């Protein structure tokens, strides 16, 4: 392959990547544009990307019409709790599955992958009956349990890969130096797993923050509803919607995930690079 052909291939790759980024960014950019448009521009037959007269009226109306702060607090409690609990449970399980390979661990890993294919509708009835028996219907703790169970298989699958990436020779060297198994896990393995633990917690958080179906079915009291459920209150009968406030509320709902990912992504990359340098 000559230099000219290589440049053409690379240019095609960059063009495809640019098209993909535009495809991903289009809904979010249009959401931002809609959130800042006044009512006359929202009803215009010739919509524009940039509002001619940007306004914050849609944000004011969103907070006046719906209890967004209370719903955001409920979502935050559920998402943070689900992320922490899922990581605490999945980390030791992943270590055992990665370090002690057997037919049982292989079968467990396969079941973890297969369980992700189960549709929500298949699980909601037995799940509802179990939570009703435990008196956890219409409670945030019941919803948190559901989020933990739902995100745990994929969290476990992610962490198994991170554990296997840690050389066992490091743990053997620590054992030769007289370190106990617990000390080895805390001082040697855990720091190297930190990027994976953070990434897994971020996955569980985003999954719980954006989840709608379980929250809609399990939470009946308006004071306990999460943010995705409250966003549906901007939709009226027969598909009518209060578009401006809905766009403003949806934009605010996406910000925590974006900001959290932007902050943690840098630490994940830094932790990986630091681990590579140390090794």
Short mmCIF file of C-alpha atoms in Angstrom, two decimals:
data_model
loop_
_atom_site.label_atom_id
_atom_site.label_comp_id
_atom_site.label_asym_id
_atom_site.label_seq_id
_atom_site.Cartn_x
_atom_site.Cartn_y
_atom_site.Cartn_z
CA UNK A 1 0.00 0.00 0.00
CA UNK A 2 1.61 3.28 -1.12
CA UNK A 3 1.56 6.56 0.78
CA UNK A 4 -1.28 8.04 -1.29
CA UNK A 5 -3.50 5.03 -0.66
CA UNK A 6 -2.77 5.16 3.05
CA UNK A 7 -3.74 8.82 3.19
CA UNK A 8 -6.97 8.09 1.34
CA UNK A 9 -7.83 5.25 3.74
CA UNK A 10 -7.06 7.42 6.76
CA UNK A 11 -9.11 10.29 5.35
CA UNK A 12 -12.02 7.89 4.84
CA UNK A 13 -11.69 6.64 8.42
CA UNK A 14 -11.72 10.18 9.80
CA UNK A 15 -14.73 11.05 7.64
CA UNK A 16 -16.62 7.99 8.88
CA UNK A 17 -15.73 8.87 12.46
CA UNK A 18 -16.90 12.46 11.94
CA UNK A 19 -20.21 11.25 10.50
CA UNK A 20 -20.66 8.92 13.46
CA UNK A 21 -19.97 11.72 15.95
CA UNK A 22 -22.46 13.99 14.19
CA UNK A 23 -25.02 11.17 14.29
CA UNK A 24 -24.51 10.76 18.04
CA UNK A 25 -24.43 14.48 18.82
CA UNK A 26 -27.43 15.52 16.73
CA UNK A 27 -30.20 14.61 19.25
CA UNK A 28 -28.36 16.27 22.15
CA UNK A 29 -27.57 19.46 20.18
CA UNK A 30 -31.16 19.69 19.00
CA UNK A 31 -32.32 19.20 22.60
CA UNK A 32 -30.16 22.10 23.75
CA UNK A 33 -31.44 24.28 20.93
CA UNK A 34 -35.07 23.47 21.77
CA UNK A 35 -34.55 24.12 25.47
CA UNK A 36 -33.52 27.74 24.83
CA UNK A 37 -36.10 28.58 22.16
CA UNK A 38 -39.08 30.82 22.99
CA UNK A 39 -42.61 29.60 22.27
CA UNK A 40 -42.99 31.33 18.86
CA UNK A 41 -39.82 29.68 17.54
CA UNK A 42 -40.90 26.25 18.84
CA UNK A 43 -44.02 26.47 16.69
CA UNK A 44 -42.23 27.79 13.63
CA UNK A 45 -42.57 25.92 10.33
CA UNK A 46 -38.91 26.66 9.60
CA UNK A 47 -36.94 25.58 12.68
CA UNK A 48 -33.37 26.75 13.12
CA UNK A 49 -30.39 25.33 14.96
CA UNK A 50 -29.57 28.49 16.90
CA UNK A 51 -32.44 30.31 18.66
CA UNK A 52 -32.92 33.87 17.41
CA UNK A 53 -34.04 35.02 20.86
CA UNK A 54 -32.63 32.62 23.50
CA UNK A 55 -34.62 32.49 26.70
CA UNK A 56 -34.65 30.74 30.07
CA UNK A 57 -38.44 30.72 30.26
CA UNK A 58 -38.57 27.00 29.46
CA UNK A 59 -36.39 26.21 32.47
CA UNK A 60 -38.52 28.37 34.75
CA UNK A 61 -41.68 26.73 33.44
CA UNK A 62 -40.20 23.24 33.91
CA UNK A 63 -39.48 23.87 37.59
CA UNK A 64 -42.88 25.51 38.09
CA UNK A 65 -44.83 22.69 36.45
CA UNK A 66 -43.08 19.65 37.96
CA UNK A 67 -41.09 18.87 41.16
CA UNK A 68 -37.80 18.33 39.32
CA UNK A 69 -35.54 18.88 42.33
CA UNK A 70 -37.34 16.27 44.43
CA UNK A 71 -37.35 13.80 41.54
CA UNK A 72 -33.65 14.46 40.90
CA UNK A 73 -32.91 13.82 44.58
CA UNK A 74 -34.77 10.49 44.40
CA UNK A 75 -32.86 9.51 41.26
CA UNK A 76 -29.57 10.52 42.84
CA UNK A 77 -30.20 8.45 45.97
CA UNK A 78 -31.21 5.41 43.92
CA UNK A 79 -28.34 5.72 41.41
CA UNK A 80 -25.56 6.35 43.93
CA UNK A 81 -26.75 3.60 46.25
CA UNK A 82 -27.10 1.11 43.39
CA UNK A 83 -23.62 1.94 42.09
CA UNK A 84 -21.93 1.53 45.47
CA UNK A 85 -23.75 -1.66 46.45
CA UNK A 86 -23.21 -3.26 43.03
CA UNK A 87 -19.46 -2.59 43.17
CA UNK A 88 -19.14 -3.83 46.76
CA UNK A 89 -20.86 -7.10 45.85
CA UNK A 90 -19.31 -7.61 42.42
CA UNK A 91 -15.65 -6.94 43.30
CA UNK A 92 -14.99 -9.99 45.55
CA UNK A 93 -17.16 -12.18 43.33
CA UNK A 94 -15.19 -11.12 40.26
CA UNK A 95 -11.89 -11.82 42.02
CA UNK A 96 -12.94 -15.35 42.92
CA UNK A 97 -14.26 -16.08 39.42
CA UNK A 98 -11.12 -14.72 37.76
CA UNK A 99 -8.54 -16.34 40.02
CA UNK A 100 -10.20 -19.72 40.61
CA UNK A 101 -11.20 -20.92 37.16
CA UNK A 102 -13.36 -24.02 37.00
CA UNK A 103 -16.39 -25.33 35.18
CA UNK A 104 -18.57 -23.70 37.79
CA UNK A 105 -17.02 -20.26 37.26
CA UNK A 106 -17.24 -20.68 33.48
CA UNK A 107 -20.91 -21.60 33.78
CA UNK A 108 -21.49 -18.61 36.06
CA UNK A 109 -19.82 -16.30 33.55
CA UNK A 110 -21.99 -17.70 30.76
CA UNK A 111 -25.11 -17.22 32.86
CA UNK A 112 -24.09 -13.61 33.54
CA UNK A 113 -23.92 -12.91 29.82
CA UNK A 114 -27.17 -14.76 29.03
CA UNK A 115 -29.07 -12.97 31.81
CA UNK A 116 -28.56 -9.66 30.05
CA UNK A 117 -30.78 -10.88 27.22
CA UNK A 118 -33.86 -11.20 29.45
CA UNK A 119 -36.45 -8.52 28.62
CA UNK A 120 -37.85 -6.28 31.34
CA UNK A 121 -41.41 -7.48 30.78
CA UNK A 122 -40.41 -11.07 31.51
CA UNK A 123 -39.11 -10.11 34.96
CA UNK A 124 -41.48 -7.46 36.17
CA UNK A 125 -44.31 -9.73 37.41
CA UNK A 126 -42.21 -12.10 39.59
CA UNK A 127 -40.15 -9.11 40.69
CA UNK A 128 -43.27 -7.22 41.71
CA UNK A 129 -44.54 -10.23 43.69
CA UNK A 130 -41.21 -10.63 45.53
CA UNK A 131 -41.06 -6.95 46.45
CA UNK A 132 -44.69 -7.02 47.55
CA UNK A 133 -43.92 -9.95 49.84
CA UNK A 134 -40.99 -7.97 51.31
CA UNK A 135 -43.19 -4.83 51.66
CA UNK A 136 -40.84 -2.87 49.40
CA UNK A 137 -43.32 -1.75 46.76
CA UNK A 138 -43.39 2.04 46.42
CA UNK A 139 -40.10 2.47 48.28
CA UNK A 140 -36.73 3.71 47.09
CA UNK A 141 -35.01 0.78 48.80
CA UNK A 142 -37.05 -1.65 46.75
CA UNK A 143 -36.09 0.22 43.59
CA UNK A 144 -32.43 0.24 44.65
CA UNK A 145 -32.52 -3.54 45.12
CA UNK A 146 -33.90 -3.93 41.61
CA UNK A 147 -31.20 -1.69 40.15
CA UNK A 148 -28.47 -3.60 41.98
CA UNK A 149 -29.74 -6.95 40.76
CA UNK A 150 -30.16 -5.65 37.22
CA UNK A 151 -26.70 -4.07 36.96
CA UNK A 152 -24.84 -6.74 38.93
CA UNK A 153 -24.35 -9.28 36.09
CA UNK A 154 -22.75 -6.78 33.73
CA UNK A 155 -20.75 -5.23 36.57
CA UNK A 156 -19.46 -8.67 37.47
CA UNK A 157 -18.57 -9.39 33.86
CA UNK A 158 -16.67 -6.09 33.60
CA UNK A 159 -14.71 -6.61 36.81
CA UNK A 160 -13.73 -10.18 35.89
CA UNK A 161 -11.94 -8.77 32.87
CA UNK A 162 -10.13 -6.19 34.97
CA UNK A 163 -9.07 -8.78 37.54
CA UNK A 164 -7.70 -11.07 34.85
CA UNK A 165 -5.66 -8.17 33.49
CA UNK A 166 -3.78 -7.93 36.82
CA UNK A 167 -0.73 -10.24 36.66
CA UNK A 168 -1.00 -13.00 39.30
CA UNK A 169 2.79 -12.77 39.70
CA UNK A 170 2.32 -9.53 41.63
CA UNK A 171 0.20 -11.29 44.22
CA UNK A 172 2.64 -14.22 44.36
CA UNK A 173 5.53 -11.83 44.94
CA UNK A 174 3.64 -10.17 47.79
CA UNK A 175 2.90 -13.58 49.32
CA UNK A 176 6.60 -14.48 49.12
CA UNK A 177 7.40 -11.26 50.99
CA UNK A 178 5.12 -12.40 53.81
CA UNK A 179 1.94 -10.46 53.02
CA UNK A 180 -1.33 -12.13 53.94
CA UNK A 181 -4.06 -12.70 51.37
CA UNK A 182 -6.10 -9.79 52.73
CA UNK A 183 -3.08 -7.48 52.75
CA UNK A 184 -2.26 -8.51 49.19
CA UNK A 185 -5.77 -7.77 48.01
CA UNK A 186 -5.87 -4.37 49.72
CA UNK A 187 -2.34 -3.18 48.95
CA UNK A 188 -1.56 -4.80 45.60
CA UNK A 189 -4.69 -5.85 43.72
CA UNK A 190 -7.19 -3.18 44.76
CA UNK A 191 -5.14 -0.17 43.55
CA UNK A 192 -4.71 -1.79 40.15
CA UNK A 193 -8.45 -2.49 40.00
CA UNK A 194 -9.37 1.11 40.86
CA UNK A 195 -9.99 2.20 37.23
CA UNK A 196 -12.19 -0.84 36.66
CA UNK A 197 -14.11 -0.29 39.90
CA UNK A 198 -14.71 3.35 38.99
CA UNK A 199 -15.83 2.43 35.47
CA UNK A 200 -18.19 -0.24 36.84
CA UNK A 201 -19.66 2.14 39.40
CA UNK A 202 -20.17 4.72 36.65
CA UNK A 203 -21.99 2.14 34.52
CA UNK A 204 -24.28 1.19 37.41
CA UNK A 205 -24.95 4.85 38.21
CA UNK A 206 -25.86 5.80 34.65
CA UNK A 207 -28.04 2.71 34.26
CA UNK A 208 -29.99 3.55 37.40
CA UNK A 209 -30.14 7.28 36.67
CA UNK A 210 -31.68 6.77 33.22
CA UNK A 211 -33.93 3.79 34.07
CA UNK A 212 -37.63 4.34 33.52
CA UNK A 213 -39.64 1.11 33.34
CA UNK A 214 -38.99 -0.31 36.82
CA UNK A 215 -39.44 3.10 38.43
CA UNK A 216 -42.76 3.58 36.65
CA UNK A 217 -44.12 0.21 37.79
CA UNK A 218 -42.76 0.09 41.35
CA UNK A 219 -43.20 3.71 42.49
CA UNK A 220 -46.76 4.98 42.79
CA UNK A 221 -46.45 7.92 45.16
CA UNK A 222 -45.55 11.17 43.32
CA UNK A 223 -43.17 12.17 46.13
CA UNK A 224 -41.03 9.07 45.48
CA UNK A 225 -40.94 9.11 41.69
CA UNK A 226 -37.60 9.46 39.92
CA UNK A 227 -36.62 11.99 37.29
CA UNK A 228 -37.30 9.87 34.15
CA UNK A 229 -40.84 9.20 35.37
CA UNK A 230 -41.49 12.87 36.17
CA UNK A 231 -40.34 13.84 32.67
CA UNK A 232 -43.33 11.95 31.25
CA UNK A 233 -45.64 14.35 33.09
CA UNK A 234 -44.81 16.97 30.47
CA UNK A 235 -46.63 14.81 27.93
CA UNK A 236 -50.33 15.48 27.61
CA UNK A 237 -53.21 13.54 26.17
CA UNK A 238 -53.04 12.13 22.65
CA UNK A 239 -49.29 12.71 22.36
CA UNK A 240 -49.40 16.44 22.98
CA UNK A 241 -46.39 17.76 24.85
CA UNK A 242 -45.16 20.94 26.45
CA UNK A 243 -42.09 20.88 24.22
CA UNK A 244 -40.09 23.76 25.63
CA UNK A 245 -40.21 22.80 29.32
CA UNK A 246 -39.82 19.12 28.39
CA UNK A 247 -36.62 19.87 26.45
CA UNK A 248 -35.31 22.03 29.29
CA UNK A 249 -36.01 19.34 31.90
CA UNK A 250 -34.53 16.61 29.70
CA UNK A 251 -31.41 18.70 29.15
CA UNK A 252 -30.96 19.14 32.91
CA UNK A 253 -31.54 15.41 33.42
CA UNK A 254 -28.68 14.50 31.07
CA UNK A 255 -26.15 16.86 32.65
CA UNK A 256 -25.22 14.75 35.73
CA UNK A 257 -24.29 11.72 33.61
CA UNK A 258 -22.26 13.83 31.19
CA UNK A 259 -20.43 15.75 33.91
CA UNK A 260 -19.75 12.62 35.95
CA UNK A 261 -18.39 10.79 32.93
CA UNK A 262 -16.21 13.76 31.91
CA UNK A 263 -14.69 13.99 35.40
CA UNK A 264 -14.23 10.28 36.03
CA UNK A 265 -13.08 9.44 32.49
CA UNK A 266 -9.92 11.47 33.04
CA UNK A 267 -9.21 9.64 36.28
CA UNK A 268 -9.85 6.26 34.67
CA UNK A 269 -7.34 7.03 31.91
CA UNK A 270 -4.85 8.40 34.42
CA UNK A 271 -5.16 5.32 36.60
CA UNK A 272 -4.59 3.00 33.66
CA UNK A 273 -1.50 4.91 32.56
CA UNK A 274 -0.15 4.98 36.13
CA UNK A 275 -0.63 1.24 36.44
CA UNK A 276 1.15 0.66 33.15
CA UNK A 277 4.12 2.78 34.25
CA UNK A 278 4.39 1.01 37.61
CA UNK A 279 4.26 -2.41 36.04
#
